[in-house]
Coordinates of C-alpha atoms and ligand atoms in Angstrom, one line a residue:
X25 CA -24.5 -49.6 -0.9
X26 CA -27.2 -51.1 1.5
X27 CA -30.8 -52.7 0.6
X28 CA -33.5 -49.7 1.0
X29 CA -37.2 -50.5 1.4
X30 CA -39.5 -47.3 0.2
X31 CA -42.6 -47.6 0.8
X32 CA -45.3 -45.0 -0.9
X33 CA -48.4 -44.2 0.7
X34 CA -52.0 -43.3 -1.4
X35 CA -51.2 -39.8 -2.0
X36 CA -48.1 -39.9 -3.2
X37 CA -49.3 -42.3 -5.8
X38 CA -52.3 -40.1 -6.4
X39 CA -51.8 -39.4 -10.0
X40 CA -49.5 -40.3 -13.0
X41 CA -47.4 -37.2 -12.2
X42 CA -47.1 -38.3 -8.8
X43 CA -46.2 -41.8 -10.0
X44 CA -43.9 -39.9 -11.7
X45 CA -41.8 -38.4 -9.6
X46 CA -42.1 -41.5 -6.8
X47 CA -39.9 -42.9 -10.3
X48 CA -37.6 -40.3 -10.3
X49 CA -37.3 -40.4 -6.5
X50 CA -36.4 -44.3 -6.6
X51 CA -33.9 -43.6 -9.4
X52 CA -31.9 -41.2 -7.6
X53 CA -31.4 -43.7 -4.8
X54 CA -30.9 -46.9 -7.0
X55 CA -28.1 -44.5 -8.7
X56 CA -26.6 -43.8 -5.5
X57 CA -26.4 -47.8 -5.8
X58 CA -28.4 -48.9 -3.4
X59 CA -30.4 -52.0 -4.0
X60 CA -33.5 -50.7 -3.9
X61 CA -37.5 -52.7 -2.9
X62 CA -40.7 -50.3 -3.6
X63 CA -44.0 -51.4 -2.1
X64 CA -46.5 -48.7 -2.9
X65 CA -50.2 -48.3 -1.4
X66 CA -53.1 -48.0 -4.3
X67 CA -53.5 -44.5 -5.7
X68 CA -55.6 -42.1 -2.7
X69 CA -59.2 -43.1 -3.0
X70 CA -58.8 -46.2 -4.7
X71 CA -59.7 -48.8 -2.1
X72 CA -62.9 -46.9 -1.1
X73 CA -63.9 -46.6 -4.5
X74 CA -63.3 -50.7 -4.9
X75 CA -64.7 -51.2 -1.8
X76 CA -67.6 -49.0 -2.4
X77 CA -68.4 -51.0 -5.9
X78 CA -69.2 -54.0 -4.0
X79 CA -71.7 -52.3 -1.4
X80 CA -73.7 -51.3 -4.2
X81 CA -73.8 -54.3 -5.2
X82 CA -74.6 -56.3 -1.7
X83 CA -74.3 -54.5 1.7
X84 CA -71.5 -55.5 3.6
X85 CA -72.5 -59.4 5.4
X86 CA -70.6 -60.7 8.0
X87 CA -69.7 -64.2 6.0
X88 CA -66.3 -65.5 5.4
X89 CA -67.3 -65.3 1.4
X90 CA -68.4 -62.1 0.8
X91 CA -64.6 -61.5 2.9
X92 CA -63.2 -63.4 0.5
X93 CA -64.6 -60.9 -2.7
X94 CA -63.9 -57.8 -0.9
X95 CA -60.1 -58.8 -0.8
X96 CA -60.1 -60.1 -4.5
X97 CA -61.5 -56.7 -5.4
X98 CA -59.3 -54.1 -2.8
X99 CA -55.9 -55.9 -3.8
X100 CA -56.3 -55.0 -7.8
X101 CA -55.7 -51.3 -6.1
X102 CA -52.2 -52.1 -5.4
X103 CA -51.5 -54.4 -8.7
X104 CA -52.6 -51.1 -10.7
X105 CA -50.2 -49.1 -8.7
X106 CA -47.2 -51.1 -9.1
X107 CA -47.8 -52.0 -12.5
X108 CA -48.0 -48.1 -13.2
X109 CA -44.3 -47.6 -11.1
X110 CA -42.5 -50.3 -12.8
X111 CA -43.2 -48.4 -16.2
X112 CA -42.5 -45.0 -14.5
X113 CA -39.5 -46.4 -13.7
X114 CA -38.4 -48.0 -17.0
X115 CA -39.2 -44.5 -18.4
X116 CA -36.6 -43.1 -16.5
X117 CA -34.1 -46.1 -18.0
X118 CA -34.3 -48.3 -14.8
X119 CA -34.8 -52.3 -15.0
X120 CA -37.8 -52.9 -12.9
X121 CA -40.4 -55.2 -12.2
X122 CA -43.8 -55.7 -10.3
X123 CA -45.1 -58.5 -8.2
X124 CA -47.8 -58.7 -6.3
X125 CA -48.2 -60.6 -3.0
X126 CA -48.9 -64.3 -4.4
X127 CA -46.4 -63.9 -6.8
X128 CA -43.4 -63.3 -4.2
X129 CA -45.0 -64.9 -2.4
X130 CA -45.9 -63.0 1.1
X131 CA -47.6 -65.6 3.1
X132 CA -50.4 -64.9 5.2
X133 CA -53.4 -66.3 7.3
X134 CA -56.6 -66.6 6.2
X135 CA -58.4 -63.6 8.3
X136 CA -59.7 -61.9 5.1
X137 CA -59.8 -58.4 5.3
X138 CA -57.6 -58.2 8.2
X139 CA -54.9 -61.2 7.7
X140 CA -51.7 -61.2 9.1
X141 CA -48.5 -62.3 7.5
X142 CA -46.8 -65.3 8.1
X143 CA -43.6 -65.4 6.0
X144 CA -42.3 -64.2 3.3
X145 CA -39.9 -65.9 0.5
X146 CA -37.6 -63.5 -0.9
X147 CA -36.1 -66.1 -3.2
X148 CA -37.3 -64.4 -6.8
X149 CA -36.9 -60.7 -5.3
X150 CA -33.2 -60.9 -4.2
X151 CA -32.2 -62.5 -7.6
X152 CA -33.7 -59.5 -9.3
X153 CA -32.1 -57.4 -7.1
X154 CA -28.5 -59.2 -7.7
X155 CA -29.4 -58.9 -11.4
X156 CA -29.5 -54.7 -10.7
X157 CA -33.6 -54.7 -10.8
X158 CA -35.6 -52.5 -8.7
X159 CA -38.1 -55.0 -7.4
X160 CA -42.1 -53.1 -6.8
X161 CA -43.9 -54.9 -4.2
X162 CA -48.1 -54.4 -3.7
X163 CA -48.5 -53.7 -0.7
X164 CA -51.7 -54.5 1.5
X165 CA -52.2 -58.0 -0.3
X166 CA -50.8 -61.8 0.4
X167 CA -51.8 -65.5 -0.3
X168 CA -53.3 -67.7 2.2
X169 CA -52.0 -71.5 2.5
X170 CA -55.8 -72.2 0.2
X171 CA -54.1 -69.7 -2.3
X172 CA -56.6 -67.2 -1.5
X173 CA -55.9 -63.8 -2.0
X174 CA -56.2 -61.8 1.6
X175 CA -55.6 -58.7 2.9
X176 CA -53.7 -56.8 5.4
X177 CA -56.5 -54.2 6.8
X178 CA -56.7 -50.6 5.9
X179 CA -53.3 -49.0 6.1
X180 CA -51.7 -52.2 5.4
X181 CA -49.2 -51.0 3.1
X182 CA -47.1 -50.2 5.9
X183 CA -47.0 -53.7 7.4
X184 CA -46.2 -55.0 4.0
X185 CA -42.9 -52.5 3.7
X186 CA -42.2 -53.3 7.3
X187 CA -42.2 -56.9 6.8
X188 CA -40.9 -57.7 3.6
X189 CA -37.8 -55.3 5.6
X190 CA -37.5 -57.2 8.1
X191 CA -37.5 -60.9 5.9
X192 CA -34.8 -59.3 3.6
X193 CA -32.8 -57.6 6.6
X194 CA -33.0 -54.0 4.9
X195 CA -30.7 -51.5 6.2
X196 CA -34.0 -49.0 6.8
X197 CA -37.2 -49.0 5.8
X198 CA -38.2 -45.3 4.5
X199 CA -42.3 -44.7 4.8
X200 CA -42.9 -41.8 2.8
X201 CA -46.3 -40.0 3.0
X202 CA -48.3 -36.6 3.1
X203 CA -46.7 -35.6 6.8
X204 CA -42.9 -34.8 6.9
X205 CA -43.0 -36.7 10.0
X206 CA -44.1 -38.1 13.5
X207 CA -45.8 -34.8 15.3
X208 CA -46.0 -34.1 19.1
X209 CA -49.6 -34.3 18.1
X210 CA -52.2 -33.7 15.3
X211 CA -51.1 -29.7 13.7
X212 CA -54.3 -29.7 12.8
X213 CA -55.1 -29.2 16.0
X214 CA -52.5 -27.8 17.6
X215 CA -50.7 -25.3 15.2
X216 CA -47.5 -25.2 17.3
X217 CA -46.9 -29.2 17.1
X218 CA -43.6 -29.5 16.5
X219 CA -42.0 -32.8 14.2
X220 CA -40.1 -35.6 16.3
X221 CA -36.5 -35.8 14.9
X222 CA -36.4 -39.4 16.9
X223 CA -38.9 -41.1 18.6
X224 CA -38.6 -44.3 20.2
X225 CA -40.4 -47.8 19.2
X226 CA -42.3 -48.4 22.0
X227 CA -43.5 -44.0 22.4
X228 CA -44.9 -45.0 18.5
X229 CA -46.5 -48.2 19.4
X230 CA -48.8 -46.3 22.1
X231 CA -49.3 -43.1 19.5
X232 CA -50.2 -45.6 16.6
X233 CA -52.4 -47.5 18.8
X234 CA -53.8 -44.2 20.4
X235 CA -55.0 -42.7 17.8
X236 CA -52.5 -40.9 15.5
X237 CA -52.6 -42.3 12.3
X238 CA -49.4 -41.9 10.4
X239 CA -48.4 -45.8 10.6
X240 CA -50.5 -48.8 10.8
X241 CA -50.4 -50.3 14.0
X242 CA -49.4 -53.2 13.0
X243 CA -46.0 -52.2 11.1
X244 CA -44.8 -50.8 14.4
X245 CA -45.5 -53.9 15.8
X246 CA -43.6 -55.8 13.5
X247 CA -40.3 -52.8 13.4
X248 CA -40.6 -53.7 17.0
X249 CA -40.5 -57.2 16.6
X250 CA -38.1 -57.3 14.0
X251 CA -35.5 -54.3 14.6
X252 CA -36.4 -52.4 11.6
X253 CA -35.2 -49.1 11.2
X254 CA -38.0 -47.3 10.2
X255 CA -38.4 -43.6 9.1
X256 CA -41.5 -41.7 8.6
X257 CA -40.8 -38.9 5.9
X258 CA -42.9 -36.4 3.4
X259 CA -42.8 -37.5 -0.4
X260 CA -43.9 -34.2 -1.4
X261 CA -40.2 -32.8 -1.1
X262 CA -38.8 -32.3 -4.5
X263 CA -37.4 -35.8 -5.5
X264 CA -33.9 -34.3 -6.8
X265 CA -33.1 -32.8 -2.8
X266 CA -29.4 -34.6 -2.2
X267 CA -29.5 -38.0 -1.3
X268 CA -28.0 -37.2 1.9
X269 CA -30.0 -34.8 3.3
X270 CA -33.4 -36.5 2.3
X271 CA -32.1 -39.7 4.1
X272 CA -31.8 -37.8 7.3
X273 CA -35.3 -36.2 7.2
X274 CA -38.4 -36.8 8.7
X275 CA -38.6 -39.0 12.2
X276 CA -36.3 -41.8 12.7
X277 CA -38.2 -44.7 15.0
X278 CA -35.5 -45.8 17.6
X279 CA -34.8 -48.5 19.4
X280 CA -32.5 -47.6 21.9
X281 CA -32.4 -45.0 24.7
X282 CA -30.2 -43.0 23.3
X283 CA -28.7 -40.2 25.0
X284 CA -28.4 -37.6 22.5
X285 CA -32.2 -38.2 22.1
X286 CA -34.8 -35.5 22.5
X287 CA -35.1 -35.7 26.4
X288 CA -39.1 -34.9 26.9
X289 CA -40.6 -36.5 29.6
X290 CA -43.5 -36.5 27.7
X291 CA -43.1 -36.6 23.6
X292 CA -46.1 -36.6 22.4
X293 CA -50.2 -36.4 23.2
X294 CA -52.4 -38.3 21.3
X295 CA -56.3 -38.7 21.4
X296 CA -58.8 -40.5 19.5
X297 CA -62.9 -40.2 19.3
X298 CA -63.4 -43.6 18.4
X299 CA -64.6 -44.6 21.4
X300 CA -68.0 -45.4 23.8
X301 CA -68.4 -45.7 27.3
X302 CA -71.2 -48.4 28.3
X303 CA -72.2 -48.4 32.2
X304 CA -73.3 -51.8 33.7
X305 CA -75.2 -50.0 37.1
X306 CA -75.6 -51.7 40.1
X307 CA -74.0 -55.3 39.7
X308 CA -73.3 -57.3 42.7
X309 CA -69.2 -57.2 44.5
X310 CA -68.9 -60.8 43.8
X311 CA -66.0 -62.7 42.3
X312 CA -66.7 -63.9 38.7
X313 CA -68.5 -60.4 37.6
X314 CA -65.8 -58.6 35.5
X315 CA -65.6 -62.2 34.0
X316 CA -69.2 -62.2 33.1
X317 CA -69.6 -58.9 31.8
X318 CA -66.4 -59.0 29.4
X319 CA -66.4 -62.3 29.1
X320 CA -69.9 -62.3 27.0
X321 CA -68.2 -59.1 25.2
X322 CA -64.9 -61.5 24.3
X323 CA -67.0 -63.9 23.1
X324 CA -68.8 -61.6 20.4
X325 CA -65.0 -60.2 19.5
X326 CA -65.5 -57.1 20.4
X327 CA -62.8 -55.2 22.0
X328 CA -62.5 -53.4 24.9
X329 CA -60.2 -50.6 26.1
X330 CA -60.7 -49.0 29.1
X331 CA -62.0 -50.6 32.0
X332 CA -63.2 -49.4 35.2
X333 CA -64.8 -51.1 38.8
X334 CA -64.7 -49.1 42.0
X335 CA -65.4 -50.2 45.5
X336 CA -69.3 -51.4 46.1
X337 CA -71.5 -49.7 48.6
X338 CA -74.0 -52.3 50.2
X339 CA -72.3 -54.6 48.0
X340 CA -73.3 -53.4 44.7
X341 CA -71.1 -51.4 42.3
X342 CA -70.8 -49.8 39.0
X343 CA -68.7 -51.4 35.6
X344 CA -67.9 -49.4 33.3
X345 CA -65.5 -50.0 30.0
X346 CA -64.9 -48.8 26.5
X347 CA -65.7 -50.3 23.3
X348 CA -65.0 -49.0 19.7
X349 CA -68.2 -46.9 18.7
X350 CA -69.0 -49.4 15.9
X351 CA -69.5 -51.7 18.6
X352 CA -72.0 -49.8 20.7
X353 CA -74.6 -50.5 20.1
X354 CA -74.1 -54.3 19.5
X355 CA -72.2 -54.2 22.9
X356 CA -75.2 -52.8 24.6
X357 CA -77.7 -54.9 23.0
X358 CA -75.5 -58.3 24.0
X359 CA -75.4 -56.9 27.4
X360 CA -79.3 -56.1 27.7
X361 CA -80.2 -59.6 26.3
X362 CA -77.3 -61.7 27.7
X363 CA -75.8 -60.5 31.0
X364 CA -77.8 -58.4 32.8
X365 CA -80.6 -60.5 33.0
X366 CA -78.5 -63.0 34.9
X367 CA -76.0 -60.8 36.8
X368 CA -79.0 -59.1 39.3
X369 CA -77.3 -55.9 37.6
X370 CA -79.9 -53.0 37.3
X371 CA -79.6 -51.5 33.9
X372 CA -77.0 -50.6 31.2
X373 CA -76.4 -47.2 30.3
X374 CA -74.1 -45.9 27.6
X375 CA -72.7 -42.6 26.0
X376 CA -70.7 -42.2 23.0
X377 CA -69.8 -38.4 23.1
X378 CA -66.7 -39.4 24.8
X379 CA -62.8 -39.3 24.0
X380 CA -59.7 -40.4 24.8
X381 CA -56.8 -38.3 25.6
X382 CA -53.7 -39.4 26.2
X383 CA -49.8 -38.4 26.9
X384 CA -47.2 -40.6 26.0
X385 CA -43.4 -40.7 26.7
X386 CA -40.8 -43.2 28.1
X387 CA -39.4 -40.2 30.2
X388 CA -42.7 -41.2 32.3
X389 CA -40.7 -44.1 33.4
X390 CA -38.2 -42.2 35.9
X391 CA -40.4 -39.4 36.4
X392 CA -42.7 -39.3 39.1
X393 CA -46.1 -36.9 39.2
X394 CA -46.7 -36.9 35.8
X395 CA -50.3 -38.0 35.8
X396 CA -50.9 -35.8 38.2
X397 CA -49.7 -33.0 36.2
X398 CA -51.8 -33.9 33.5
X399 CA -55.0 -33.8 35.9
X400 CA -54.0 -30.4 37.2
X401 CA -53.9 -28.8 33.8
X402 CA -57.4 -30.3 33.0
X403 CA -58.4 -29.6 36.4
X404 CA -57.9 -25.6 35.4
X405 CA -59.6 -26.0 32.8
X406 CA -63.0 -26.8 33.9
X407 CA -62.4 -30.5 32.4
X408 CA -64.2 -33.6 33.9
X409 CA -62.0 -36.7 34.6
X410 CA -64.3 -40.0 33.7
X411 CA -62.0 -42.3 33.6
X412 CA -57.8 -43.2 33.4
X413 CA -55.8 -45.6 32.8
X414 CA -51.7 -45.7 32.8
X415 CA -49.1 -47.6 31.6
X416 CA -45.2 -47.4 32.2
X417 CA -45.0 -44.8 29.2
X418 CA -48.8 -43.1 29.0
X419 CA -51.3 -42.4 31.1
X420 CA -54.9 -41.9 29.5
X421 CA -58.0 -39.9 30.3
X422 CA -61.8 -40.4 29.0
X423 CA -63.5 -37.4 28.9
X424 CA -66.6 -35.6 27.3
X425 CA -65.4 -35.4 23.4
X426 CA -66.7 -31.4 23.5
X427 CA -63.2 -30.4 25.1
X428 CA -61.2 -32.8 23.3
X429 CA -59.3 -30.2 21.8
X430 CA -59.5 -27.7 24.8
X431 CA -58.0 -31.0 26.3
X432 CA -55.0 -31.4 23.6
X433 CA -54.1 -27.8 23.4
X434 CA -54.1 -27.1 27.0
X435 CA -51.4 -30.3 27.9
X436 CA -49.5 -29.6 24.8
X437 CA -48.3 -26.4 26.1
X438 CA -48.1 -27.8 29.8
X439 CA -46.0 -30.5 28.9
X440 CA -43.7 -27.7 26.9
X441 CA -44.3 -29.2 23.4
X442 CA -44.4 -26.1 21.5
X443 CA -41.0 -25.5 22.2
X444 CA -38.5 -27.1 20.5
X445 CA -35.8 -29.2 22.2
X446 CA -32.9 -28.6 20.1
Ligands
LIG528 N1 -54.8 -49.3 -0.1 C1 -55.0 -49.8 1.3 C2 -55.9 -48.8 2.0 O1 -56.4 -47.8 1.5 C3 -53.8 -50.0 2.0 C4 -52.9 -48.9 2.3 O2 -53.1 -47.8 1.6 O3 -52.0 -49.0 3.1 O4 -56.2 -49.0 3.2
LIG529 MG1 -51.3 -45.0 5.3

């Protein structure tokens, strides 16, 4: 008997049969006799639809009050959705209950929109659980020390699961979703993407923050942080499969090196077209210039990614760095106004029809020519290298978004992904 955290994404909430069978799925493994903590996401659709309610009403302003109304209005997704569960559940003859964040409470800062969570007291939810309850958790939502209700970010239900884990010391933390699984990348894509049975912690916290979308960011973060088991697995299986073999599906996030692991030096290719490329031409080889440039960009909180300076030729040289495309043009306009005018810098230019591609995997480490692997294979195909960047465990390329896929399918196979390992 061990204390399970499920969490349920959108989909699987989608619809009262869905509910459903989330019910019958969390009675099977609160009969097994497991204590057992559900935090569900709102049902698919629901938070745009909220979301969208209030920008016909006002379009979205950058003030800390309008903030405020959008979190008041997205949480209600995620009361629905447990409310719904608990009932599902006490259909099926189980003694449940709902809370949402502030009731529990799960304490957070006061970033609305994107807050991050503090503490949580698990007081009320482990005497429920001594009493035999199954405890239903929103997820996505907390309380500020004001008593404001905040949220997480999109996705956020996985960072609530993750956390209120880690605060009770769960024995794993089961993410079920629409994908069976972590993928050696996107199988929409690449057809012959192939699931992970393991991947390691820090392989998912470059994948997640790469691009590939099956956790939030953040919740990896925090299973980092925290040690929490974590395992990414479909809900659409049918909920009566044994116990057993359910709990061994999907991918299991790891946090040692283990030997018996899938030994790929590379595990997994991820790429994202989120992002622009802005050009600063021409700015003097000085010291203080990167600080200018990003600096100004720092100070408007926008983010930057890749960054690139090469050597100057009569002492001028090219910058050249990455921003999310919802911050182009901003970026650029900050830049034209702010910086340039005072750097001696001769213009800024920009494109946005650019992605990133990227292969990840801690076998990088103790393998050398890697990278240049990865150039090769996009070298032969005609590809155009505009920028890179490494790490320890990934090295990243920025090139025109037209062969992003060309790009993806072309190292998949290099890198032997199609094949399977066992
Ligand atoms: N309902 C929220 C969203 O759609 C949180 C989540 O689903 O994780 O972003
Ligand atoms: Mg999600």
């Amino acid at each position: 008997m061990a204390l399970i955290v499920h969490k349920y994404g959108g989909t699987s909430m989608g619809s009262t049969e869905r509910i459903r069978n989330v019910a019958k799925r969390v009675a099977k493994w609160h009969r097994a006799g497991h204590q057992m903590v559900v935090v569900p996401s709102a049902m698919s659709g629901e938070t745009n639809r909220l979301l969208g309610l209030a920008k016909e009403l006002a379009p979205a302003a950058h003030t800390t009050a309008y903030a405020r109304e959008l979190d008041m209005i997205a949480s209600t997704g995620e009361q629905v959705s447990v409310g719904l569960l608990a009932i599902a559940l006490q259909a099926e003859g189980i003694d449940a209950i709902s809370y949402t964040g502030w009731q529990v409470p799960v304490r957070t800062d006061s970033a609305y929109t994107k807050a991050r969570i503090e503490s949580i007291d698990d007081t009320r939810v482990r005497a429920d659980l001594d009493a035999g309850k199954v405890v239903i958790i929103t997820g996505f939502q907390g309380i500020d020390a004001q008593g404001h209700i905040t949220t997480l970010g999109r996705g956020g239900s996985d960072t609530s699961a993750v956390a209120i884990a880690a605060a009770m010391k769960a024995a794993e933390c089961l993410i079920y979703t629409d994908v069976d699984g972590v993928y050696t990348t996107d199988p929409r894509i690449v057809p012959e993407a192939r699931r992970l049975h393991t991947i390691s912690f820090e392989e998912m916290l470059e994948m997640a923050s790469l691009g590939s979308k099956v956790l939030q960011i953040r919740s990896v973060e925090f299973a980092g942080k925290y040690r929490v088991p974590l395992r990414v697995l479909s809900s659409f299986t049918p909920w009566d499969i044994p116990l057993d073999e359910e709990a061994k599906s999907g991918t299991l996030i790891t946090f040692e090196e283990d030997e018996n692991m899938e030994q790929a030096v590379v595990s997994g290719i991820a790429f994202n077209r989120d992002e622009a490329k802005i050009t600063v031409m021409g700015v003097p080889d000085k010291p203080g210039i990167a600080y200018q440039i990003l600096g100004a960009v720092a100070d408007a909180n926008i983010d930057v990614d890749v960054i690139l300076q090469n050597v100057s030729h009569d002492g001028k040289t090219d910058f050249s760095f990455t921003v999310h495309r919802n911050d182009y043009a901003k970026t650029i306009d900050l830049l034209k106004e702010k910086v340039v005018p005072h750097l001696g810098a001769n213009e800024v230019v920009g494109d946005t029809k650019i992605c990133k591609v990227s292969i990840v995997g801690i076998g990088m480490r103790s393998h050398a020519g890697v990278a240049s692997r990865m150039f090769r294979v996009l070298a032969e195909e005609g590809i155009n290298i505009q920028m890179i960047t490494t790490s320890e465990i990934k090295t990243s390329v920025v090139i025109d978004e037209k062969y992003m896929e060309l790009a993806v399918r072309a190292l998949h196979k290099a890198f032997d992904l199609d094949q399977d390992a066992a």
